[in-house]
Amino acid sequence: MVFSSAIFIYVFLPLTLLGFYFLSRRAGMVAGSLWLIAASLVFYAHWKPAHLGLLAASTLGNYLIGRWMQLWPAQSRRLLVFGVAGNLALLGYYKYAFFLCGQVLALPLESCGRLSGDLPLAISFFTFTQIAFLVDVAHRNVAALSLQRYSLFVTFFPHLIAGPIVHYHALAPQFEDGGRFRITAENLAVGGAIFTIGLFKKAVLADRFGAVASPIFAIADGTGTVSTPAAWIGAGAYTLQIYFDFSGYSDMAIGLARMFGIAFPENFNSPYKATSLIDFWRRWHMTLSQFLRDYLYIPLGGNRHGGWRRYLNLMITMLLGGLWHGANWTFLVWGGLHGLGLVLNNLWRQLYRPATPPGRVYMVGCWLVTILFVMLCWVCFRASSLDTAVKIYSAMIGLNPDGGTLPPQPPHMYLLMLAGVVVCLWLPNRQSCFAATVTGGKLFQLLRFRSDLIYTAVIALMLIASLVSVFRNASPEFLYFDF
């Protein structure tokens, strides 16, 4: 079940909100929390019920390890190693065993066939969330621990499928705060507006950009050739698609949590406005970047052992971050490219130390280099194989001047792509518009959230346009649901 599906919007969400509202008011917060746990399990099982047992076992197993770490602090280090190893083994078996068997070890497919089972939904996200929990317990950042709160922490449906990656010590206190964790008119209004903005990004923008990119990449996947204009349009369309897909999902997750009075960390902060690759990774998938920094880069040594060791740690972190997205050489190459880009970015900052702040021309040049690098890397991320990526890259540099024609597109599609660029680069982002205090020019003041008739009408129109798109797309899917 995805957030932009009709069954979620018209059935699951209203029933979940109503059930939580009445149970928490009449039977107490424990009953309301149990209702949310049950609803979240239904939400997860809707995709494939067979994997529900795996989620339940993972949740119970990690809870017990965390509890034992609190009861026997002298053994916490051993228990931490055991817990992290168990989580990684589970993730490795379901997500990487077939890849290692067939691609890395080059064993016959008949020997690897039994490892090619369906990938459990969201296994990367709930595994990383629980690894962070165990580390936090070991560092004594977790106080009181109960199975009910922990189960709700792991399964809470707004973040279960694709993040943001949250911490128990940040979320559990909110579940205990009866003055906050409840349905109110303000929570519904603010959360509903944020959800609608995210739904609009996903259903109206991202899905249409995907309709441009997918046929071009499909040609490259097959035996056809791609023309130079088609390659650039396909790369640009996917660059916009993944931006609005993940930005929309992040907004929808934050909005859904807010409906219940829960505050999620920000996960997306206008990354295409970045003027360096370092800045890009501080803005894109922020909770994953923080997880990789805190639980991989820093434990590897971070920047504490000199320059070359720092760059090696950075490359390892980005390679594993790329592989986290999927068991495919394309993700590994994508991560390696970003690792190399970050190394070069850090070296440039060491070599280039201007006496005065850089001018506008220099900063525009930095932005162009950054966005071009990110777009070229997205080609590898989107391609189903390295051969497909090579085809697209070859066409982009003009090696297929007589390639296939560009798949036909409605005339308004290119205007919509231009509008997408304007939204990415010029308009204030969602968190700026919903901040308690809004700083900026007249445009920021005009777009800031307020409970007046005009703003309500704009949100209503966005919701109507989104719902029309939802009806037209019978099988919506978020890109990050695959990871």
Short mmCIF file of C-alpha atoms in Angstrom, two decimals:
data_model
loop_
_atom_site.label_atom_id
_atom_site.label_comp_id
_atom_site.label_asym_id
_atom_site.label_seq_id
_atom_site.Cartn_x
_atom_site.Cartn_y
_atom_site.Cartn_z
CA MET A 1 0.00 0.00 0.00
CA VAL A 2 1.52 3.30 -1.05
CA PHE A 3 0.58 6.75 0.19
CA SER A 4 -0.63 7.85 -3.23
CA SER A 5 -3.00 4.91 -3.76
CA ALA A 6 -6.77 5.24 -3.61
CA ILE A 7 -7.12 2.52 -0.95
CA PHE A 8 -4.73 4.38 1.34
CA ILE A 9 -6.32 7.80 0.88
CA TYR A 10 -9.98 6.76 1.00
CA VAL A 11 -9.95 3.70 3.27
CA PHE A 12 -6.84 3.11 5.35
CA LEU A 13 -6.01 6.65 6.46
CA PRO A 14 -9.56 7.72 7.51
CA LEU A 15 -10.15 4.46 9.41
CA THR A 16 -6.78 4.68 11.14
CA LEU A 17 -7.34 8.27 12.20
CA LEU A 18 -10.86 7.61 13.46
CA GLY A 19 -9.87 4.44 15.31
CA PHE A 20 -6.95 6.15 17.03
CA TYR A 21 -9.07 9.18 17.93
CA PHE A 22 -11.89 7.24 19.57
CA LEU A 23 -9.76 4.58 21.27
CA SER A 24 -7.26 7.02 22.73
CA ARG A 25 -10.08 9.26 24.05
CA ARG A 26 -12.27 6.51 25.49
CA ALA A 27 -9.83 3.74 26.42
CA GLY A 28 -6.55 5.59 26.88
CA MET A 29 -3.29 6.06 25.00
CA VAL A 30 -2.27 2.41 25.37
CA ALA A 31 -5.35 1.32 23.39
CA GLY A 32 -4.69 4.04 20.82
CA SER A 33 -1.08 2.92 20.44
CA LEU A 34 -2.10 -0.73 20.04
CA TRP A 35 -4.56 0.35 17.35
CA LEU A 36 -1.76 2.13 15.49
CA ILE A 37 0.50 -0.91 15.74
CA ALA A 38 -2.26 -3.12 14.32
CA ALA A 39 -3.03 -0.63 11.56
CA SER A 40 0.67 -0.35 10.66
CA LEU A 41 0.95 -4.14 10.41
CA VAL A 42 -2.08 -4.18 8.09
CA PHE A 43 -0.44 -1.41 6.06
CA TYR A 44 2.73 -3.51 5.72
CA ALA A 45 0.93 -6.80 5.07
CA HIS A 46 -1.11 -5.27 2.25
CA TRP A 47 2.01 -5.50 0.08
CA LYS A 48 2.81 -9.15 0.85
CA PRO A 49 1.36 -10.80 3.97
CA ALA A 50 4.02 -13.53 3.96
CA HIS A 51 6.68 -11.03 5.04
CA LEU A 52 4.74 -9.83 8.08
CA GLY A 53 6.30 -12.58 10.21
CA LEU A 54 9.78 -11.39 9.29
CA LEU A 55 8.99 -7.82 10.41
CA ALA A 56 7.47 -9.09 13.66
CA ALA A 57 10.42 -11.39 14.38
CA SER A 58 12.93 -8.64 13.63
CA THR A 59 11.07 -6.23 15.92
CA LEU A 60 10.81 -8.70 18.80
CA GLY A 61 14.41 -9.89 18.41
CA ASN A 62 15.89 -6.40 18.48
CA TYR A 63 13.70 -5.40 21.41
CA LEU A 64 14.94 -8.39 23.44
CA ILE A 65 18.58 -7.63 22.62
CA GLY A 66 18.09 -4.01 23.62
CA ARG A 67 16.40 -5.07 26.87
CA TRP A 68 19.20 -7.51 27.69
CA MET A 69 21.75 -4.77 27.05
CA GLN A 70 19.99 -2.65 29.66
CA LEU A 71 19.73 -5.51 32.16
CA TRP A 72 23.35 -6.65 31.73
CA PRO A 73 25.37 -3.55 30.83
CA ALA A 74 28.65 -5.43 31.27
CA GLN A 75 27.69 -7.58 28.29
CA SER A 76 26.33 -4.74 26.16
CA ARG A 77 29.27 -4.71 23.76
CA ARG A 78 28.95 -8.41 22.97
CA LEU A 79 25.21 -8.12 22.66
CA LEU A 80 25.62 -5.12 20.36
CA VAL A 81 27.97 -7.04 18.07
CA PHE A 82 25.56 -9.98 18.07
CA GLY A 83 22.55 -7.76 17.32
CA VAL A 84 24.21 -5.76 14.54
CA ALA A 85 25.59 -8.93 12.97
CA GLY A 86 22.16 -10.55 13.09
CA ASN A 87 20.50 -7.55 11.44
CA LEU A 88 23.15 -7.38 8.72
CA ALA A 89 22.94 -11.15 8.15
CA LEU A 90 19.17 -10.88 7.67
CA LEU A 91 19.60 -7.96 5.27
CA GLY A 92 22.44 -9.70 3.45
CA TYR A 93 20.50 -12.90 2.93
CA TYR A 94 17.37 -11.34 1.53
CA LYS A 95 18.93 -8.46 -0.40
CA TYR A 96 22.46 -9.47 -1.45
CA ALA A 97 22.82 -13.27 -1.36
CA PHE A 98 21.66 -13.81 -4.92
CA PHE A 99 23.82 -10.94 -6.19
CA LEU A 100 26.90 -12.28 -4.42
CA CYS A 101 26.24 -15.80 -5.63
CA GLY A 102 25.57 -15.03 -9.28
CA GLN A 103 27.46 -11.79 -9.95
CA VAL A 104 30.41 -11.70 -7.56
CA LEU A 105 31.18 -15.41 -7.19
CA ALA A 106 29.92 -16.17 -10.74
CA LEU A 107 28.31 -19.43 -9.65
CA PRO A 108 25.80 -21.18 -11.95
CA LEU A 109 22.30 -19.73 -11.72
CA GLU A 110 20.86 -23.12 -10.75
CA SER A 111 23.04 -22.98 -7.63
CA CYS A 112 21.77 -19.51 -6.74
CA GLY A 113 18.12 -19.92 -7.61
CA ARG A 114 17.02 -20.68 -4.06
CA LEU A 115 18.45 -17.32 -2.95
CA SER A 116 16.36 -15.29 -5.41
CA GLY A 117 13.27 -14.95 -3.25
CA ASP A 118 11.16 -11.81 -3.11
CA LEU A 119 12.80 -8.91 -1.31
CA PRO A 120 10.82 -8.10 1.86
CA LEU A 121 9.40 -4.61 1.66
CA ALA A 122 11.36 -1.92 3.55
CA ILE A 123 13.92 -4.37 4.93
CA SER A 124 16.72 -1.82 4.48
CA PHE A 125 14.86 0.89 6.37
CA PHE A 126 13.64 -1.13 9.36
CA THR A 127 17.03 -2.84 9.61
CA PHE A 128 18.96 0.44 9.71
CA THR A 129 16.44 1.91 12.15
CA GLN A 130 16.96 -0.99 14.54
CA ILE A 131 20.75 -1.00 14.19
CA ALA A 132 20.70 2.67 15.21
CA PHE A 133 18.50 1.69 18.18
CA LEU A 134 20.95 -0.96 19.39
CA VAL A 135 23.87 1.45 19.12
CA ASP A 136 21.92 4.08 21.04
CA VAL A 137 21.14 1.54 23.78
CA ALA A 138 24.82 0.63 23.99
CA HIS A 139 25.68 4.33 24.34
CA ARG A 140 22.97 4.61 27.03
CA ASN A 141 20.90 7.09 25.03
CA VAL A 142 17.75 5.03 25.66
CA ALA A 143 16.08 5.18 29.07
CA ALA A 144 12.79 3.38 29.65
CA LEU A 145 12.02 0.63 27.13
CA SER A 146 8.72 -1.17 26.63
CA LEU A 147 7.64 -3.63 23.96
CA GLN A 148 4.57 -1.57 23.12
CA ARG A 149 6.47 1.67 22.51
CA TYR A 150 9.26 -0.13 20.68
CA SER A 151 6.82 -1.95 18.41
CA LEU A 152 5.10 1.31 17.55
CA PHE A 153 8.50 2.97 16.99
CA VAL A 154 9.49 0.34 14.41
CA THR A 155 6.16 -0.21 12.67
CA PHE A 156 4.65 3.31 12.72
CA PHE A 157 3.39 3.38 9.15
CA PRO A 158 4.41 6.94 8.11
CA HIS A 159 8.13 5.99 8.26
CA LEU A 160 8.01 2.19 8.00
CA ILE A 161 8.44 1.80 4.24
CA ALA A 162 10.95 4.46 3.17
CA GLY A 163 12.00 6.45 6.20
CA PRO A 164 12.99 8.90 7.42
CA ILE A 165 15.39 6.87 9.55
CA VAL A 166 14.37 7.83 13.09
CA HIS A 167 15.85 7.27 16.55
CA TYR A 168 14.02 5.66 19.43
CA HIS A 169 15.15 8.29 21.92
CA ALA A 170 13.63 11.00 19.68
CA LEU A 171 10.34 9.26 18.86
CA ALA A 172 9.40 7.28 22.00
CA PRO A 173 8.99 10.36 24.26
CA GLN A 174 6.51 11.77 21.75
CA PHE A 175 4.45 8.56 21.97
CA GLU A 176 4.29 9.06 25.76
CA ASP A 177 3.24 12.72 25.60
CA GLY A 178 -0.54 12.70 25.84
CA GLY A 179 -0.68 16.43 25.21
CA ARG A 180 1.07 15.98 21.87
CA PHE A 181 0.30 12.47 20.63
CA ARG A 182 -3.34 13.00 19.75
CA ILE A 183 -5.72 14.04 17.00
CA THR A 184 -6.49 17.76 17.04
CA ALA A 185 -7.87 20.19 14.50
CA GLU A 186 -4.48 21.89 14.24
CA ASN A 187 -2.61 18.62 13.70
CA LEU A 188 -5.08 17.56 11.02
CA ALA A 189 -4.93 20.93 9.26
CA VAL A 190 -1.14 21.27 9.24
CA GLY A 191 -0.47 17.58 8.65
CA GLY A 192 -3.12 17.40 5.94
CA ALA A 193 -1.67 20.42 4.13
CA ILE A 194 1.85 18.96 4.22
CA PHE A 195 0.52 15.59 3.05
CA THR A 196 -1.36 17.26 0.17
CA ILE A 197 1.76 19.12 -0.99
CA GLY A 198 3.69 15.85 -0.98
CA LEU A 199 0.90 14.04 -2.81
CA PHE A 200 0.87 16.78 -5.46
CA LYS A 201 4.64 16.45 -5.96
CA LYS A 202 4.32 12.70 -6.35
CA ALA A 203 1.10 12.24 -8.32
CA VAL A 204 1.09 15.35 -10.50
CA LEU A 205 4.81 15.96 -11.06
CA ALA A 206 6.98 12.90 -10.37
CA ASP A 207 4.75 10.39 -12.16
CA ARG A 208 4.60 12.57 -15.28
CA PHE A 209 8.36 13.01 -15.38
CA GLY A 210 8.66 9.26 -15.01
CA ALA A 211 6.42 8.81 -18.05
CA VAL A 212 9.04 10.75 -20.04
CA ALA A 213 12.11 8.98 -18.65
CA SER A 214 10.88 5.38 -18.60
CA PRO A 215 10.37 4.87 -22.38
CA ILE A 216 13.85 6.26 -23.10
CA PHE A 217 15.55 3.99 -20.58
CA ALA A 218 13.40 1.08 -21.84
CA ILE A 219 14.84 1.60 -25.34
CA ALA A 220 18.35 1.48 -23.90
CA ASP A 221 17.44 -1.66 -21.93
CA GLY A 222 16.56 -3.42 -25.16
CA THR A 223 18.29 -3.64 -28.51
CA GLY A 224 17.36 -0.15 -29.67
CA THR A 225 19.56 2.92 -29.77
CA VAL A 226 18.94 6.26 -28.11
CA SER A 227 19.50 9.59 -29.83
CA THR A 228 21.51 12.36 -28.18
CA PRO A 229 18.47 14.60 -27.51
CA ALA A 230 16.51 11.63 -26.14
CA ALA A 231 19.37 10.68 -23.79
CA TRP A 232 19.61 14.18 -22.33
CA ILE A 233 15.83 14.52 -22.01
CA GLY A 234 15.61 11.09 -20.37
CA ALA A 235 18.38 11.94 -17.90
CA GLY A 236 16.79 15.31 -17.13
CA ALA A 237 13.31 13.83 -16.71
CA TYR A 238 14.59 11.19 -14.30
CA THR A 239 16.53 13.84 -12.38
CA LEU A 240 13.22 15.64 -11.85
CA GLN A 241 11.27 12.44 -11.24
CA ILE A 242 13.43 11.17 -8.39
CA TYR A 243 13.55 14.66 -6.86
CA PHE A 244 9.78 15.07 -6.70
CA ASP A 245 9.20 11.40 -5.90
CA PHE A 246 11.40 11.45 -2.82
CA SER A 247 10.58 15.03 -1.86
CA GLY A 248 6.90 14.18 -2.15
CA TYR A 249 7.29 11.01 -0.09
CA SER A 250 9.22 12.89 2.62
CA ASP A 251 6.49 15.53 2.84
CA MET A 252 3.76 12.90 2.94
CA ALA A 253 5.52 10.97 5.72
CA ILE A 254 6.02 14.14 7.78
CA GLY A 255 2.43 15.23 7.16
CA LEU A 256 1.00 11.85 8.16
CA ALA A 257 3.02 11.80 11.37
CA ARG A 258 1.91 15.35 12.16
CA MET A 259 -1.74 14.27 11.87
CA PHE A 260 -1.07 12.16 14.96
CA GLY A 261 0.92 14.92 16.65
CA ILE A 262 4.33 13.35 15.94
CA ALA A 263 7.27 15.39 14.62
CA PHE A 264 9.61 13.62 12.19
CA PRO A 265 13.09 14.88 11.32
CA GLU A 266 13.47 16.66 8.00
CA ASN A 267 14.76 14.41 5.24
CA PHE A 268 14.96 16.65 2.18
CA ASN A 269 16.13 20.26 1.88
CA SER A 270 16.21 21.53 -1.72
CA PRO A 271 19.28 19.48 -2.74
CA TYR A 272 19.30 20.80 -6.32
CA LYS A 273 20.11 24.24 -4.94
CA ALA A 274 23.42 22.87 -3.64
CA THR A 275 26.59 24.52 -4.93
CA SER A 276 28.83 21.58 -4.04
CA LEU A 277 28.53 17.82 -3.74
CA ILE A 278 29.24 18.08 -0.02
CA ASP A 279 26.30 20.46 0.28
CA PHE A 280 24.15 18.14 -1.85
CA TRP A 281 24.62 15.27 0.59
CA ARG A 282 23.70 17.51 3.49
CA ARG A 283 20.37 18.14 1.75
CA TRP A 284 19.49 14.83 0.05
CA HIS A 285 18.09 11.95 2.15
CA MET A 286 19.39 13.71 5.23
CA THR A 287 18.63 10.96 7.75
CA LEU A 288 20.43 8.34 5.63
CA SER A 289 23.42 10.65 5.22
CA GLN A 290 23.50 11.18 8.99
CA PHE A 291 23.20 7.43 9.60
CA LEU A 292 26.10 6.65 7.25
CA ARG A 293 28.18 9.38 8.89
CA ASP A 294 27.45 8.41 12.49
CA TYR A 295 27.36 4.62 12.19
CA LEU A 296 29.85 3.94 9.38
CA TYR A 297 32.14 6.85 8.46
CA ILE A 298 33.00 7.89 12.05
CA PRO A 299 33.46 4.28 13.33
CA LEU A 300 35.81 3.68 10.37
CA GLY A 301 37.93 6.54 11.69
CA GLY A 302 36.34 9.53 10.00
CA ASN A 303 38.90 12.26 9.49
CA ARG A 304 40.91 11.44 12.60
CA HIS A 305 43.79 9.60 10.90
CA GLY A 306 45.01 11.95 8.21
CA GLY A 307 43.94 12.92 4.72
CA TRP A 308 44.32 9.72 2.74
CA ARG A 309 42.68 7.59 5.43
CA ARG A 310 39.85 10.12 5.50
CA TYR A 311 39.33 9.79 1.77
CA LEU A 312 39.45 5.99 1.99
CA ASN A 313 36.77 6.06 4.70
CA LEU A 314 34.70 8.38 2.54
CA MET A 315 34.94 6.06 -0.46
CA ILE A 316 34.01 3.00 1.61
CA THR A 317 31.03 4.84 3.09
CA MET A 318 29.70 5.94 -0.29
CA LEU A 319 30.28 2.54 -1.91
CA LEU A 320 28.31 0.87 0.87
CA GLY A 321 25.72 3.65 0.71
CA GLY A 322 25.30 2.94 -2.99
CA LEU A 323 25.05 -0.80 -2.39
CA TRP A 324 22.44 -0.14 0.30
CA HIS A 325 20.08 1.03 -2.45
CA GLY A 326 20.16 -2.33 -4.21
CA ALA A 327 22.10 -5.42 -5.20
CA ASN A 328 23.27 -4.23 -8.60
CA TRP A 329 26.58 -3.07 -10.05
CA THR A 330 24.87 0.16 -11.10
CA PHE A 331 24.29 1.17 -7.46
CA LEU A 332 27.86 0.30 -6.56
CA VAL A 333 29.17 2.44 -9.41
CA TRP A 334 26.79 5.24 -8.47
CA GLY A 335 28.08 5.19 -4.90
CA GLY A 336 31.67 5.07 -6.13
CA LEU A 337 31.13 8.07 -8.40
CA HIS A 338 29.70 10.08 -5.54
CA GLY A 339 32.55 8.95 -3.29
CA LEU A 340 35.09 10.10 -5.86
CA GLY A 341 33.19 13.37 -6.30
CA LEU A 342 33.23 14.01 -2.55
CA VAL A 343 36.97 13.30 -2.38
CA LEU A 344 37.63 15.77 -5.21
CA ASN A 345 35.30 18.31 -3.59
CA ASN A 346 37.22 18.08 -0.31
CA LEU A 347 40.57 18.34 -2.10
CA TRP A 348 39.38 21.44 -3.97
CA ARG A 349 38.33 23.07 -0.71
CA GLN A 350 41.81 22.47 0.66
CA LEU A 351 43.55 23.85 -2.43
CA TYR A 352 41.27 26.79 -3.18
CA ARG A 353 41.08 29.19 -0.23
CA PRO A 354 40.14 32.63 -1.63
CA ALA A 355 40.96 35.69 0.46
CA THR A 356 37.52 37.17 -0.27
CA PRO A 357 34.13 35.45 -0.55
CA PRO A 358 33.55 33.99 -4.05
CA GLY A 359 31.46 36.08 -6.42
CA ARG A 360 28.14 35.23 -8.04
CA VAL A 361 29.72 33.95 -11.28
CA TYR A 362 31.91 31.49 -9.35
CA MET A 363 28.94 30.21 -7.31
CA VAL A 364 26.81 29.75 -10.44
CA GLY A 365 29.67 27.78 -11.96
CA CYS A 366 29.86 25.61 -8.83
CA TRP A 367 26.13 24.98 -9.03
CA LEU A 368 26.33 23.99 -12.70
CA VAL A 369 29.16 21.53 -12.07
CA THR A 370 27.28 20.04 -9.10
CA ILE A 371 23.91 19.61 -10.82
CA LEU A 372 25.52 18.20 -13.98
CA PHE A 373 27.51 15.67 -11.95
CA VAL A 374 24.41 14.65 -9.98
CA MET A 375 22.36 14.25 -13.17
CA LEU A 376 25.02 12.12 -14.85
CA CYS A 377 25.21 9.92 -11.77
CA TRP A 378 21.41 9.51 -11.77
CA VAL A 379 21.72 7.83 -15.17
CA CYS A 380 23.67 4.99 -13.58
CA PHE A 381 21.27 4.91 -10.64
CA ARG A 382 18.24 4.56 -12.95
CA ALA A 383 19.75 2.13 -15.47
CA SER A 384 18.88 -1.53 -15.01
CA SER A 385 22.43 -2.57 -15.93
CA LEU A 386 25.82 -1.07 -16.67
CA ASP A 387 25.26 -1.79 -20.38
CA THR A 388 22.14 0.38 -20.30
CA ALA A 389 24.03 3.17 -18.54
CA VAL A 390 26.83 3.00 -21.13
CA LYS A 391 24.26 3.31 -23.93
CA ILE A 392 22.77 6.43 -22.37
CA TYR A 393 26.19 7.97 -21.68
CA SER A 394 27.33 7.21 -25.24
CA ALA A 395 24.28 8.91 -26.66
CA MET A 396 24.73 11.92 -24.36
CA ILE A 397 28.22 12.61 -25.74
CA GLY A 398 27.06 12.18 -29.33
CA LEU A 399 28.35 8.71 -30.15
CA ASN A 400 24.91 7.76 -31.48
CA PRO A 401 24.14 10.71 -33.78
CA ASP A 402 21.82 8.57 -35.89
CA GLY A 403 20.14 6.90 -32.94
CA GLY A 404 16.48 6.27 -32.50
CA THR A 405 13.94 9.03 -32.44
CA LEU A 406 12.68 10.63 -29.26
CA PRO A 407 9.49 8.93 -28.03
CA PRO A 408 6.56 11.31 -28.67
CA GLN A 409 5.50 13.51 -25.78
CA PRO A 410 2.55 15.88 -25.33
CA PRO A 411 3.60 19.48 -26.06
CA HIS A 412 2.84 20.58 -22.51
CA MET A 413 5.28 18.03 -21.05
CA TYR A 414 8.33 20.19 -21.73
CA LEU A 415 6.60 23.16 -20.13
CA LEU A 416 5.90 20.96 -17.12
CA MET A 417 9.58 19.99 -16.96
CA LEU A 418 10.51 23.66 -17.06
CA ALA A 419 8.03 24.30 -14.25
CA GLY A 420 9.68 21.49 -12.28
CA VAL A 421 13.05 23.17 -12.66
CA VAL A 422 11.58 26.44 -11.41
CA VAL A 423 10.09 24.71 -8.35
CA CYS A 424 13.42 23.01 -7.56
CA LEU A 425 15.59 26.07 -7.92
CA TRP A 426 13.50 29.14 -7.21
CA LEU A 427 10.48 28.51 -4.99
CA PRO A 428 10.92 28.19 -1.21
CA ASN A 429 10.72 24.61 -0.04
CA ARG A 430 7.97 23.14 2.09
CA GLN A 431 9.74 23.37 5.46
CA SER A 432 10.46 27.06 4.84
CA CYS A 433 6.77 27.69 4.23
CA PHE A 434 5.72 25.82 7.39
CA ALA A 435 8.40 27.17 9.72
CA ALA A 436 7.27 29.00 12.83
CA THR A 437 9.05 32.15 11.69
CA VAL A 438 9.48 32.75 7.98
CA THR A 439 12.35 34.91 6.82
CA GLY A 440 12.76 36.01 3.24
CA GLY A 441 11.21 38.23 0.63
CA LYS A 442 7.63 38.70 -0.43
CA LEU A 443 7.50 35.30 -2.15
CA PHE A 444 8.32 33.51 1.11
CA GLN A 445 5.72 35.55 2.95
CA LEU A 446 3.12 34.83 0.26
CA LEU A 447 3.71 31.05 0.35
CA ARG A 448 3.97 30.60 4.12
CA PHE A 449 1.30 28.38 5.64
CA ARG A 450 -1.71 30.14 7.12
CA SER A 451 -5.28 29.18 7.91
CA ASP A 452 -7.09 31.63 5.67
CA LEU A 453 -9.56 31.03 2.87
CA ILE A 454 -7.11 31.63 0.00
CA TYR A 455 -4.47 29.21 1.29
CA THR A 456 -7.14 26.62 2.02
CA ALA A 457 -8.48 26.97 -1.52
CA VAL A 458 -4.99 26.50 -3.00
CA ILE A 459 -4.44 23.33 -0.91
CA ALA A 460 -7.89 22.08 -1.97
CA LEU A 461 -7.09 22.60 -5.66
CA MET A 462 -3.77 20.76 -5.22
CA LEU A 463 -5.63 17.89 -3.54
CA ILE A 464 -8.21 17.68 -6.34
CA ALA A 465 -5.50 17.65 -9.03
CA SER A 466 -3.63 14.97 -7.08
CA LEU A 467 -6.69 12.77 -6.66
CA VAL A 468 -7.44 13.00 -10.38
CA SER A 469 -3.88 11.82 -11.07
CA VAL A 470 -4.27 9.01 -8.51
CA PHE A 471 -7.36 7.72 -10.33
CA ARG A 472 -5.52 7.81 -13.65
CA ASN A 473 -2.56 5.85 -12.27
CA ALA A 474 -3.91 2.50 -11.11
CA SER A 475 -0.57 1.23 -9.74
CA PRO A 476 1.43 4.09 -8.23
CA GLU A 477 4.82 3.31 -6.73
CA PHE A 478 7.44 5.34 -4.95
CA LEU A 479 10.96 4.84 -6.28
CA TYR A 480 12.37 4.50 -2.77
CA PHE A 481 9.95 1.66 -1.96
CA ASP A 482 12.35 -0.57 -3.93
CA PHE A 483 15.22 0.06 -1.54
#
